[in-house]
PDB file of C-alpha atoms in Angstrom:
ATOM      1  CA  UNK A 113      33.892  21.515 -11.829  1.00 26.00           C
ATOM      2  CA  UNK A 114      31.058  23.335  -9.614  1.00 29.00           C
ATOM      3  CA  UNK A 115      32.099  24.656  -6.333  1.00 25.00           C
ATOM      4  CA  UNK A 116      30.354  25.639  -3.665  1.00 27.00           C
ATOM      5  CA  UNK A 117      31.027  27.107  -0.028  1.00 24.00           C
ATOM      6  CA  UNK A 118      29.378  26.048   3.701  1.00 32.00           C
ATOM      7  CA  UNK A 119      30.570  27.642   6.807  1.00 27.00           C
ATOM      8  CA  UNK A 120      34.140  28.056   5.463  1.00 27.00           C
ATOM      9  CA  UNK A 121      34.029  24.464   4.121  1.00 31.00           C
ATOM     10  CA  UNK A 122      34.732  23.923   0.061  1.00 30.00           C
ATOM     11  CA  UNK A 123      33.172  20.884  -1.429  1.00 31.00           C
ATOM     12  CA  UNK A 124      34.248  20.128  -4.696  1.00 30.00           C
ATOM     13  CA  UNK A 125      35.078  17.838  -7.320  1.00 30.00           C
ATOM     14  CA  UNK A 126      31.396  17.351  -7.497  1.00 30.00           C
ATOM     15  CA  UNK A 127      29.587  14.478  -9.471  1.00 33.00           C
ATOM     16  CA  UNK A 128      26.276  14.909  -9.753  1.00 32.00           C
ATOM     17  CA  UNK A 129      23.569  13.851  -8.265  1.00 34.00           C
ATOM     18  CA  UNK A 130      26.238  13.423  -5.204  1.00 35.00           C
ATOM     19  CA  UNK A 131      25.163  15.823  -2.834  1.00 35.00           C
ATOM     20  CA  UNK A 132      22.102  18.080  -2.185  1.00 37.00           C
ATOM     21  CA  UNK A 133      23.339  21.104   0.090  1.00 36.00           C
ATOM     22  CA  UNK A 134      20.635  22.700   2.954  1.00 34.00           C
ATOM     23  CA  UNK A 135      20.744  26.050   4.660  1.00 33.00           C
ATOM     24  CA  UNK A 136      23.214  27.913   1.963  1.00 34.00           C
ATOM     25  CA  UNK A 137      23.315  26.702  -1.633  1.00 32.00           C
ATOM     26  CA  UNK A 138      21.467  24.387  -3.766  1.00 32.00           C
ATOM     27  CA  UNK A 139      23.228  24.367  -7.133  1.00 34.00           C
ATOM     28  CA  UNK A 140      20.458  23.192 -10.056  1.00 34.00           C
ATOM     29  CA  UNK A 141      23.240  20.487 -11.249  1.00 32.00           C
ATOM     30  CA  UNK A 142      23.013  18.569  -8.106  1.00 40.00           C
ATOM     31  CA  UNK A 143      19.342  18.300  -7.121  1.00 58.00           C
ATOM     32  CA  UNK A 144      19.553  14.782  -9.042  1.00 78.00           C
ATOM     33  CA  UNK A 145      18.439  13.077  -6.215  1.00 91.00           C
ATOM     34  CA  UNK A 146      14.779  14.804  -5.486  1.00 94.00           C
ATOM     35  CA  UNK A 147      11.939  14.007  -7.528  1.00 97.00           C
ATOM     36  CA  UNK A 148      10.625  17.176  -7.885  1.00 96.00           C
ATOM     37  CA  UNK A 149      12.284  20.456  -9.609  1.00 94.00           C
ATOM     38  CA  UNK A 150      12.952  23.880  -7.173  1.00 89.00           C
ATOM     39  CA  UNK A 151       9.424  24.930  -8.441  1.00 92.00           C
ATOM     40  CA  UNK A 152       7.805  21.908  -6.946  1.00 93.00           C
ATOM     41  CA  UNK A 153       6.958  20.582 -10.252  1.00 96.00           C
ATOM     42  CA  UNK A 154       7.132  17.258 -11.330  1.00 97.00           C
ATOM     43  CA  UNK A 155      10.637  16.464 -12.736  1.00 97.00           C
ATOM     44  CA  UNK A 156      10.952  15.182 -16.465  1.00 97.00           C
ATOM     45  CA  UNK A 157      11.882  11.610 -15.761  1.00 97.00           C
ATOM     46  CA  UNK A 158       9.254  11.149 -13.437  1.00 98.00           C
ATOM     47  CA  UNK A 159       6.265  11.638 -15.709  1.00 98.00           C
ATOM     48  CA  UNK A 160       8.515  10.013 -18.346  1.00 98.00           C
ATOM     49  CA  UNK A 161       7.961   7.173 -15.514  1.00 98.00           C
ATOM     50  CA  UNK A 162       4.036   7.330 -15.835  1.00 98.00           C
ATOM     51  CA  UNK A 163       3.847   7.017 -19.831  1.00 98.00           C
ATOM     52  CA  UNK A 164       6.280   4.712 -19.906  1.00 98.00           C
ATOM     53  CA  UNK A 165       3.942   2.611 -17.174  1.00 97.00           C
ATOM     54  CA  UNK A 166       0.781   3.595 -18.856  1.00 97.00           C
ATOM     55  CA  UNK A 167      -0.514   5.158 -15.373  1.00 96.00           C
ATOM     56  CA  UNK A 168      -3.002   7.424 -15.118  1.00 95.00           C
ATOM     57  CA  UNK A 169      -1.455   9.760 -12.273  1.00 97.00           C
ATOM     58  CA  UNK A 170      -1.736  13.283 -14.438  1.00 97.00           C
ATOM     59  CA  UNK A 171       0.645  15.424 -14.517  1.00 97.00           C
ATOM     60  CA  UNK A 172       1.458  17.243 -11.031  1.00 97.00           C
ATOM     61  CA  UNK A 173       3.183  16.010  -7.897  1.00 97.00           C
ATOM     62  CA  UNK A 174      -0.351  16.070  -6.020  1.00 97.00           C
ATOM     63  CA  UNK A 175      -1.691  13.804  -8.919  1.00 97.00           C
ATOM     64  CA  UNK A 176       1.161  11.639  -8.845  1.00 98.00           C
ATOM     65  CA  UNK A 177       1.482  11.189  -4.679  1.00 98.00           C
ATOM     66  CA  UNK A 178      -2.628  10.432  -4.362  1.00 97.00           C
ATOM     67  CA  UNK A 179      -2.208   7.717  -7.353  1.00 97.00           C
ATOM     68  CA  UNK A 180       1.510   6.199  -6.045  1.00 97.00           C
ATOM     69  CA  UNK A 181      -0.309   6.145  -2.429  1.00 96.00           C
ATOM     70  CA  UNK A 182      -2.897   4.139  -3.488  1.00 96.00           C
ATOM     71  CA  UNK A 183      -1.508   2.337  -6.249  1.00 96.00           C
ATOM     72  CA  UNK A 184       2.469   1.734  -5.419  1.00 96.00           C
ATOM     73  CA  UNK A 185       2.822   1.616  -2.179  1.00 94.00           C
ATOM     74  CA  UNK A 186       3.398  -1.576   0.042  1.00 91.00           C
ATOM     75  CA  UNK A 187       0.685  -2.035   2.886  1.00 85.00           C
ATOM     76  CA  UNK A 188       2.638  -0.824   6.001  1.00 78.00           C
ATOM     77  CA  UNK A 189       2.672  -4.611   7.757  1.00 76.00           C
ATOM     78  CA  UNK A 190       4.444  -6.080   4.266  1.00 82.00           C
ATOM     79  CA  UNK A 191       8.074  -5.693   4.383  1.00 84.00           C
ATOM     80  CA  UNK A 192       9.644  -5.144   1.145  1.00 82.00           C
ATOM     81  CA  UNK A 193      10.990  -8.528   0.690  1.00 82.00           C
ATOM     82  CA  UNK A 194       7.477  -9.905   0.580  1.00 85.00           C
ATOM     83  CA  UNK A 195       5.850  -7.811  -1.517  1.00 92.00           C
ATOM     84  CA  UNK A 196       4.194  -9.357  -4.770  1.00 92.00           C
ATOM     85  CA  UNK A 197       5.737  -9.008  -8.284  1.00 95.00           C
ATOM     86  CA  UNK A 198       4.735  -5.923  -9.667  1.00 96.00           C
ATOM     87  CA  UNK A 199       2.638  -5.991 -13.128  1.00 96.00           C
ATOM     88  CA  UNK A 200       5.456  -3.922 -14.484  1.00 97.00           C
ATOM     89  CA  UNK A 201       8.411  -6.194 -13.999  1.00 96.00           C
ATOM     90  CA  UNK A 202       8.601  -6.754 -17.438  1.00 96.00           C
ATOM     91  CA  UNK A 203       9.378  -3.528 -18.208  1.00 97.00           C
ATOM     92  CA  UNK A 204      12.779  -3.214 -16.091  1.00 95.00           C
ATOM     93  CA  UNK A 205      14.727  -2.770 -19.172  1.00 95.00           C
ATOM     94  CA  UNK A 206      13.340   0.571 -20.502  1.00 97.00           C
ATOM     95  CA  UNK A 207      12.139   1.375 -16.623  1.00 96.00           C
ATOM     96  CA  UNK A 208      16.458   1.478 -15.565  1.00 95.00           C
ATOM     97  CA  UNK A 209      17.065   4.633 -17.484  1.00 96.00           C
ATOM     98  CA  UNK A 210      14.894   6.502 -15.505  1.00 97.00           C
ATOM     99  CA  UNK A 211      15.498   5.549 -12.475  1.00 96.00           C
ATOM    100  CA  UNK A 212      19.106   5.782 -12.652  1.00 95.00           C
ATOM    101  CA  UNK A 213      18.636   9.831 -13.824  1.00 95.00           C
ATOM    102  CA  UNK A 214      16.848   9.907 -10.577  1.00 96.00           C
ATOM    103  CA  UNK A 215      19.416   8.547  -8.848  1.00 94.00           C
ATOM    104  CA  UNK A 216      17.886   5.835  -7.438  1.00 95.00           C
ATOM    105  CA  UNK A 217      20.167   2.880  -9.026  1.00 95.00           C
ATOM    106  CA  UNK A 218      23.903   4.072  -9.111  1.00 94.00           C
ATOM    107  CA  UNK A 219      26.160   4.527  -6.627  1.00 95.00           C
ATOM    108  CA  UNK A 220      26.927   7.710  -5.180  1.00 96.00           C
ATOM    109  CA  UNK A 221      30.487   9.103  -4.460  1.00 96.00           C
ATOM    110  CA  UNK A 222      30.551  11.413  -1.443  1.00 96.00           C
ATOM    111  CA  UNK A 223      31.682  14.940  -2.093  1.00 96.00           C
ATOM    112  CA  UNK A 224      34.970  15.326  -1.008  1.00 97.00           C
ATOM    113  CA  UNK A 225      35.680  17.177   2.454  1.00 97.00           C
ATOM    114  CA  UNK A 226      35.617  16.956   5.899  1.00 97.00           C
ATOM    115  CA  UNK A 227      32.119  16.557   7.912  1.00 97.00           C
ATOM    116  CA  UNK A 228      30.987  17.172  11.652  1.00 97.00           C
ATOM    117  CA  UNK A 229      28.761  14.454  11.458  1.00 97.00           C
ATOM    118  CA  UNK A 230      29.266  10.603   9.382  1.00 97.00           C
ATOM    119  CA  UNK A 231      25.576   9.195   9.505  1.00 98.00           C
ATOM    120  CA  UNK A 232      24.931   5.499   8.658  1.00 98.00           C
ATOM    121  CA  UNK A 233      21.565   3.895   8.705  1.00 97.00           C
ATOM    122  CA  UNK A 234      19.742   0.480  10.000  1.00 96.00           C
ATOM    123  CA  UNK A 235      19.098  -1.555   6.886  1.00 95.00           C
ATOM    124  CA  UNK A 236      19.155  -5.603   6.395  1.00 95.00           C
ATOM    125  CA  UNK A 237      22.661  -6.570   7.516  1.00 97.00           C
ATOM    126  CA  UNK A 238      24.049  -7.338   4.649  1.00 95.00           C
ATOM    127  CA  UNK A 239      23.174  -3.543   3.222  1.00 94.00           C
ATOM    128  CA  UNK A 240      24.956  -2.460   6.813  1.00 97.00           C
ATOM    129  CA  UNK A 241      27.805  -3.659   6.076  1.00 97.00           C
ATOM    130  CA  UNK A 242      27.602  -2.511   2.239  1.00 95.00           C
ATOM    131  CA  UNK A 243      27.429   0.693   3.726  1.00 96.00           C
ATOM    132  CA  UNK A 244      30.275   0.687   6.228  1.00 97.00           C
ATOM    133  CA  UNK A 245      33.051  -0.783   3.343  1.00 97.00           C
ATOM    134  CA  UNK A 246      31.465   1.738   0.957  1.00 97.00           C
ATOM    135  CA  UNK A 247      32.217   4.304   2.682  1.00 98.00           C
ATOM    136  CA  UNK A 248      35.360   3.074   4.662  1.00 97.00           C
ATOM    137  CA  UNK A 249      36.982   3.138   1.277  1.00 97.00           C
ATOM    138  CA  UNK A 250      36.763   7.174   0.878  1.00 97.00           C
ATOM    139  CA  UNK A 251      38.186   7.267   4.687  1.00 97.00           C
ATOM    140  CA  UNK A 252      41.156   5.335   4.093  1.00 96.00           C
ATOM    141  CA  UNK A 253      41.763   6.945   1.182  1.00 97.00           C
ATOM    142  CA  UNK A 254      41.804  10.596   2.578  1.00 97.00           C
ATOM    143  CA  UNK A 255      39.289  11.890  -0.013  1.00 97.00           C
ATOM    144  CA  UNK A 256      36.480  11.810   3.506  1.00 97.00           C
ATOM    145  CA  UNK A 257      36.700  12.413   7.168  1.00 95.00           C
ATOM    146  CA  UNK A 258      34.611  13.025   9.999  1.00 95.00           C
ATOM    147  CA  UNK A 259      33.983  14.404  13.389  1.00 95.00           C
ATOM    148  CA  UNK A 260      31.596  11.837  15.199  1.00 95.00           C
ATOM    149  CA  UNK A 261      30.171   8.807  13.727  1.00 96.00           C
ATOM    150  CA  UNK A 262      26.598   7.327  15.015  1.00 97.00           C
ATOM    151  CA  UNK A 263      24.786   4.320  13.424  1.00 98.00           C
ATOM    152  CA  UNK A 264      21.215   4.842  13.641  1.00 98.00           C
ATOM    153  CA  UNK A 265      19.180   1.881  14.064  1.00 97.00           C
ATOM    154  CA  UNK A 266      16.039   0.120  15.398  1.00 97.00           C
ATOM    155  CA  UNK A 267      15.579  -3.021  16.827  1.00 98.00           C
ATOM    156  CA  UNK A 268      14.088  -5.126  14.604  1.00 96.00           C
ATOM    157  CA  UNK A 269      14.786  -8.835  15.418  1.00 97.00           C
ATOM    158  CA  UNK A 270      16.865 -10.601  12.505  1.00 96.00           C
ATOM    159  CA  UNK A 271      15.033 -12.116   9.586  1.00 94.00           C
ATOM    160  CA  UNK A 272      17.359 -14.597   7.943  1.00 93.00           C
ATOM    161  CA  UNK A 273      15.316 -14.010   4.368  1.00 89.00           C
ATOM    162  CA  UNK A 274      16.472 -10.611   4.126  1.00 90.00           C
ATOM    163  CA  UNK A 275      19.392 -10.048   6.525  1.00 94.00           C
ATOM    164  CA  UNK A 276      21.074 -13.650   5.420  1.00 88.00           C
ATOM    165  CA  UNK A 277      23.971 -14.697   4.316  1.00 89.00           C
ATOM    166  CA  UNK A 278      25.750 -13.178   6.529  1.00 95.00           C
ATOM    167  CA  UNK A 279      27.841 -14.285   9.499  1.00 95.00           C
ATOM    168  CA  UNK A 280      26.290 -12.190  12.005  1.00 98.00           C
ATOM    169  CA  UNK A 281      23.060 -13.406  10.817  1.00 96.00           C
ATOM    170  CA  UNK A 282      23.210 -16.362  13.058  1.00 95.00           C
ATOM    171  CA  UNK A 283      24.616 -14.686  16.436  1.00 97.00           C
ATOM    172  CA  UNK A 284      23.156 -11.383  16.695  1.00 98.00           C
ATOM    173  CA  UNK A 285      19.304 -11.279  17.877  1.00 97.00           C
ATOM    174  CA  UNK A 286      18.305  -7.737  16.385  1.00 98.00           C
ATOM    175  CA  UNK A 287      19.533  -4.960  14.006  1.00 98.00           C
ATOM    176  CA  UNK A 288      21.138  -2.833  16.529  1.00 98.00           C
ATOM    177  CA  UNK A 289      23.259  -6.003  17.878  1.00 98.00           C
ATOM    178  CA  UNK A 290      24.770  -6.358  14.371  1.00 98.00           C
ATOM    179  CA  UNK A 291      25.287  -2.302  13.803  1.00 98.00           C
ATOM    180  CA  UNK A 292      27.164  -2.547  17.247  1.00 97.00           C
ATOM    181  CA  UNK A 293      29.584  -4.901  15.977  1.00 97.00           C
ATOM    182  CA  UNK A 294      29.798  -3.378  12.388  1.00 97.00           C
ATOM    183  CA  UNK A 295      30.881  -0.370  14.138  1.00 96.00           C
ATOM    184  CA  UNK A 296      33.588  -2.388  16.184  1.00 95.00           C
ATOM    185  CA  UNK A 297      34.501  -3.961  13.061  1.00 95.00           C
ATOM    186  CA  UNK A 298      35.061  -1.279  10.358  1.00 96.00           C
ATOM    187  CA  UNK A 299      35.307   1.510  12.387  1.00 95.00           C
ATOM    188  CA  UNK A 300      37.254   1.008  15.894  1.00 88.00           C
ATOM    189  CA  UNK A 301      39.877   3.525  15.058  1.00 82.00           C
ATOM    190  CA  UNK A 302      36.963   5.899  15.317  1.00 71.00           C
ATOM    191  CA  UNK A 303      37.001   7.068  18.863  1.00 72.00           C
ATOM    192  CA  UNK A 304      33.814   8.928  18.612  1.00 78.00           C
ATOM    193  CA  UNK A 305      31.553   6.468  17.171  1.00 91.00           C
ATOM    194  CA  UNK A 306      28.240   6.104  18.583  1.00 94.00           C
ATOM    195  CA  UNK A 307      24.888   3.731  18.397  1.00 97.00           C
ATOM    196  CA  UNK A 308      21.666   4.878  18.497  1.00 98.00           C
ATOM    197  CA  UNK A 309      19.114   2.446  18.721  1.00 98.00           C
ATOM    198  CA  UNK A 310      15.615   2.510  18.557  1.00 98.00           C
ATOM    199  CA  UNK A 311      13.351   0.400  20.061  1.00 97.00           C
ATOM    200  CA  UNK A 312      10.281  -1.367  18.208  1.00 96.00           C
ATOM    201  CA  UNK A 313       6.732   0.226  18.238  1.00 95.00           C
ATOM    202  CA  UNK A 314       4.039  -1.292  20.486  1.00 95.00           C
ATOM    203  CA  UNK A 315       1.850  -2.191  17.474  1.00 92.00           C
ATOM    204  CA  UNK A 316       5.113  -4.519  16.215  1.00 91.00           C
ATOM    205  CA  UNK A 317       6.074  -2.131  13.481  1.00 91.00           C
ATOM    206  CA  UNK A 318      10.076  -1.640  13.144  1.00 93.00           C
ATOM    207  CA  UNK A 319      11.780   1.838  13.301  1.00 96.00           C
ATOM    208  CA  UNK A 320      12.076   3.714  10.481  1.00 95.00           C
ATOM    209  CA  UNK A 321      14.605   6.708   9.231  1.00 96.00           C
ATOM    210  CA  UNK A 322      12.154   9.177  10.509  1.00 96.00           C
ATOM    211  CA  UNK A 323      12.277   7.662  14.490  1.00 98.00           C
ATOM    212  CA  UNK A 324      16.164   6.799  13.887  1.00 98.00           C
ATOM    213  CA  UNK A 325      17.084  10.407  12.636  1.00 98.00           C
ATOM    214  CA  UNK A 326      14.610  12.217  15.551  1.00 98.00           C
ATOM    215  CA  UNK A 327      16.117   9.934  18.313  1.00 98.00           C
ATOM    216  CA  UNK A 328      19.775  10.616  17.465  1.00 98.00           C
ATOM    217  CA  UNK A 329      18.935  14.743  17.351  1.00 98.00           C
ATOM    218  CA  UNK A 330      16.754  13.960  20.669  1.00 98.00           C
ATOM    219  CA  UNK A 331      19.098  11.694  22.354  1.00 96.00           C
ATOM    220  CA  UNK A 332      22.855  13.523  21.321  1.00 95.00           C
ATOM    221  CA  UNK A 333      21.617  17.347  20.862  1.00 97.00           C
ATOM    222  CA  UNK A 334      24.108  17.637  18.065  1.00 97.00           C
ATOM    223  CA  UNK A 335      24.947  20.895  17.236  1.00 97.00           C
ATOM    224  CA  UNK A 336      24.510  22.050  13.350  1.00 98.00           C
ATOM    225  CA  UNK A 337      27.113  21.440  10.688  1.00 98.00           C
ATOM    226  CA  UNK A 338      28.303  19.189   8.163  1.00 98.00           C
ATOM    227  CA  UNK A 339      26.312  16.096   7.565  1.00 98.00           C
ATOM    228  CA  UNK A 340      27.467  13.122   5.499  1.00 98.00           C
ATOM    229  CA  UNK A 341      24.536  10.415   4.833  1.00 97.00           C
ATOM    230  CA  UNK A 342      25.621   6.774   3.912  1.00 98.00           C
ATOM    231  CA  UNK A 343      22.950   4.604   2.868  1.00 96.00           C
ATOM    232  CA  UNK A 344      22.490   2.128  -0.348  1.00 95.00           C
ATOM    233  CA  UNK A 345      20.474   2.397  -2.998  1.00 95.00           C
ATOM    234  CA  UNK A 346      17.134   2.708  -4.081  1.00 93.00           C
ATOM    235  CA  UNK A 347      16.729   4.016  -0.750  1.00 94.00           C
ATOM    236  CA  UNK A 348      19.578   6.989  -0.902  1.00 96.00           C
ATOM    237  CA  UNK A 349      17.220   9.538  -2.111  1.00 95.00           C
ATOM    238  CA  UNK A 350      14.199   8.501   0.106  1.00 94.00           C
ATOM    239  CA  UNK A 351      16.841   8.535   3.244  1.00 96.00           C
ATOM    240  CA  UNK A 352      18.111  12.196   2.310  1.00 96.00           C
ATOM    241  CA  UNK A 353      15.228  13.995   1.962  1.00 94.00           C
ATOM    242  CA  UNK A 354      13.521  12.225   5.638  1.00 96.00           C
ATOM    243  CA  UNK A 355      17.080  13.163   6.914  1.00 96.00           C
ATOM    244  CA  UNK A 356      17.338  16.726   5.544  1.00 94.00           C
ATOM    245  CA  UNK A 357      13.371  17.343   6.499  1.00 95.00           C
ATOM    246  CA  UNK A 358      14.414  16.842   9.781  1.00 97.00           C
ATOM    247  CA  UNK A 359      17.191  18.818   9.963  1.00 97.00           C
ATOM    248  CA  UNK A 360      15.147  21.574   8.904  1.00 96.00           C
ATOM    249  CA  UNK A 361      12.746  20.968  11.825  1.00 96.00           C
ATOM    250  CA  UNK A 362      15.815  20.896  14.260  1.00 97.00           C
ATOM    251  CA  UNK A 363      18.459  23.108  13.043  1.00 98.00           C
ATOM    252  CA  UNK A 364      18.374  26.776  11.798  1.00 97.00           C
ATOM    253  CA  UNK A 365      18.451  27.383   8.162  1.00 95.00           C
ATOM    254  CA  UNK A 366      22.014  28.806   7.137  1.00 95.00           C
ATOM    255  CA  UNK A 367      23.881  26.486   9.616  1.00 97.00           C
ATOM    256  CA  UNK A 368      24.049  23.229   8.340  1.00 97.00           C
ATOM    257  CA  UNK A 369      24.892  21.199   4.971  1.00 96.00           C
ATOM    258  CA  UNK A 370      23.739  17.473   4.638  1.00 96.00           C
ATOM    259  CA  UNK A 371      25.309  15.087   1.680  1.00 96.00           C
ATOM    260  CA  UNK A 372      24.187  11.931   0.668  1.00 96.00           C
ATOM    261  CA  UNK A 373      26.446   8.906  -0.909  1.00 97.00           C
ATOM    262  CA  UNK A 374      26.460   4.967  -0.900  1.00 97.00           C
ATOM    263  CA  UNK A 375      26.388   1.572  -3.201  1.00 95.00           C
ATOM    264  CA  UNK A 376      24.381   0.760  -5.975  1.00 94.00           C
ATOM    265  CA  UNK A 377      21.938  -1.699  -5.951  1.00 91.00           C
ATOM    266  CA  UNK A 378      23.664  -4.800  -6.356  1.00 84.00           C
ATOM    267  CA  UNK A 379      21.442  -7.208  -4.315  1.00 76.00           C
ATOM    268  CA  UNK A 380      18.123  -5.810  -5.740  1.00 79.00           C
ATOM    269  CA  UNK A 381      19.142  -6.312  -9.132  1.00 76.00           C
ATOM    270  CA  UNK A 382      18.265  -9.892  -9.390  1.00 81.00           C
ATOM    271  CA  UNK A 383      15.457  -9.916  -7.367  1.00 86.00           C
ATOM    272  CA  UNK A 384      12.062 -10.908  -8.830  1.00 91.00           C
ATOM    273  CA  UNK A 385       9.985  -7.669  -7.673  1.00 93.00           C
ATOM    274  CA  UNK A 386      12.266  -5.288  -8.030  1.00 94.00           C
ATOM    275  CA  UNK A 387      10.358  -2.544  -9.651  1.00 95.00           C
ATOM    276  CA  UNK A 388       7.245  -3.418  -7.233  1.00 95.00           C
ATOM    277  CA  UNK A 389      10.153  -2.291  -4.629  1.00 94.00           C
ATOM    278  CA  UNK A 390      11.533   0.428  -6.979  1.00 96.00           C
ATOM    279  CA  UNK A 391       8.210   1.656  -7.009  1.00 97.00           C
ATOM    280  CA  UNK A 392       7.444   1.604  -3.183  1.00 96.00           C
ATOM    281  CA  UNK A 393      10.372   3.413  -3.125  1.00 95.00           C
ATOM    282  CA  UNK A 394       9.385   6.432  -5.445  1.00 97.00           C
ATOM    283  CA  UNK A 395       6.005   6.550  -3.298  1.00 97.00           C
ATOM    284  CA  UNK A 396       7.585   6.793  -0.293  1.00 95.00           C
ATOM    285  CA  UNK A 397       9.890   9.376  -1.545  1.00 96.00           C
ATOM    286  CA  UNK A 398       7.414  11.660  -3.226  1.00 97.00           C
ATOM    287  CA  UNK A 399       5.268  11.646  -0.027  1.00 96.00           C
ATOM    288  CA  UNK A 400       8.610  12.164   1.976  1.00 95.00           C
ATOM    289  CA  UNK A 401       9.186  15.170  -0.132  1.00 95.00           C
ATOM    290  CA  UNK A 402       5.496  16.938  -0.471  1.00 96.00           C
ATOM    291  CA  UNK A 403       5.311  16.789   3.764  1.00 94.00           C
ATOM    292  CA  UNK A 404       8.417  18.272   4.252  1.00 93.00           C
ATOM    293  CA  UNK A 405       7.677  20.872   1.637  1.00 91.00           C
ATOM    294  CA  UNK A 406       4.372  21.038   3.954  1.00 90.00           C
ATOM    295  CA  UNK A 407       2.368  20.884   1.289  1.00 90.00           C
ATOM    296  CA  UNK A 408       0.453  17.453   2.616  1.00 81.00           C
ATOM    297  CA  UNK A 409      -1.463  17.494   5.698  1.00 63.00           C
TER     298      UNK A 409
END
């Protein structure tokens, strides 16, 4: 058991790589979710990643971003959904190992405790409402609960390839639309539950975590304390470090924690590209993590 204390809050019964604390503590056993080590270095099963892909990316996270930006990353116009097989799909087998030690398969059990804030995040509707009976579960069971509750969202209008089946698939025009009615769905006992939604960009381009997660500190002013992300995997550890990055911007160091938990990745599993979208993933997530570290321009 590994305990650790927040402004007078105890979170324990731990299971690693559940929760990555900010502004007090960030015990080694649960930085399972960041790609790099607290010296900024490359962890293990990352370059394990490389050999076992035969890339050429060297050996430091520099190396590694400028090769994964050029090399694994999706064009921004191509939604994941549409993105080519990757070369490398034929090396899922060996390739799952890895990325479950970084945490980007499994689910991930929040720490138990109570939290200021209960953060869930604009996905494909089906991954929505993955999140919201994920993490309704822990709430009903006592083991989670939560001062407010805002869905961040854009709105992107509804794609039946990736948001279908679902019934709100077919009555709902836009992302936000469907998080609305998730919310009145799984969480009307909640009387402080709140949407923010974000509009699209001129250029056509949907919202991502980064706009979601500045509108909702720009919009609601939220004070600093206890954060508890819900998202689904592969895109929990991406989704914490944009969220904690910008909680660093916005809140003072020493008075705020942020946890991260949700489901595994039970629809990407039997999709053709999966590691191309694995990969995209890992790009996005090593970039995420270098700027925020301010170590990119």
């Amino acid at each position: 058991m590994c305990t650790a204390i927040c402004r007078g809050m105890a979170w324990r019964s731990l299971s690693a790589p559940a929760i990555l604390l900010l502004g007090c503590c960030v015990p080694s056993m649960l930085a399972g979710l960041s790609l790099l080590n607290s010296d900024g270095q490359p962890r293990d099963e990352l370059l394990a990643v490389g050999r076992l892909l035969g890339l050429e990316w060297g050996t430091t996270a520099s190396s590694i971003n400028a090769h994964a930006q050029r090399h694994l990353l999706r064009p921004a116009s191509l939604e994941r959904h549409r993105m080519a097989d990757s070369p490398y799909e034929g090396l899922w087998d060996d390739l799952q190992p890895l990325l479950a030690k970084l945490g980007m398969l499994q689910p991930v059990d929040p720490p138990p405790g109570h939290y200021d804030y209960l953060i869930l995040l604009g996905q494909s509707i089906p991954m929505m409402r993955s999140q919201a009976e994920f993490i309704r579960r822990y709430l009903d069971s006592g083991v989670v609960s939560h001062g407010q509750l805002a869905f961040l969202c854009g709105r992107r209008p509804i794609d039946p390839t990736i948001d279908g089946p679902d019934p709100l698939t077919a009555i709902v025009a836009d992302e936000a639309a469907a998080a609305q009615l998730l919310l009145a769905k799984y969480f009307s006992q909640n009387g402080q539950a709140m949407l923010v939604a974000v509009p699209m960009h001129p250029n056509g381009s949907r919202p991502n975590t980064r706009d979601t997660v500045r509108a909702w500190l720009a919009q609601q002013r939220p004070r600093p304390g206890s954060v508890l992300l819900v998202s689904t995997n592969p895109f929990i550890p991406y989704q914490l470090e944009t969220v904690r990055g910008e909680l660093a911007m916005a809140w003072p160091a020493g008075t705020y924690a942020v946890a991260a938990c949700g489901d595994g990745v039970h629809r990407l599993a039997n999709r053709s590209n999966r590691v191309a979208i694995l990969l995209d993933c890992l790009a996005r997530q090593l970039y995420t993590e270098l700027t925020y570290r301010g170590e990119l321009e």
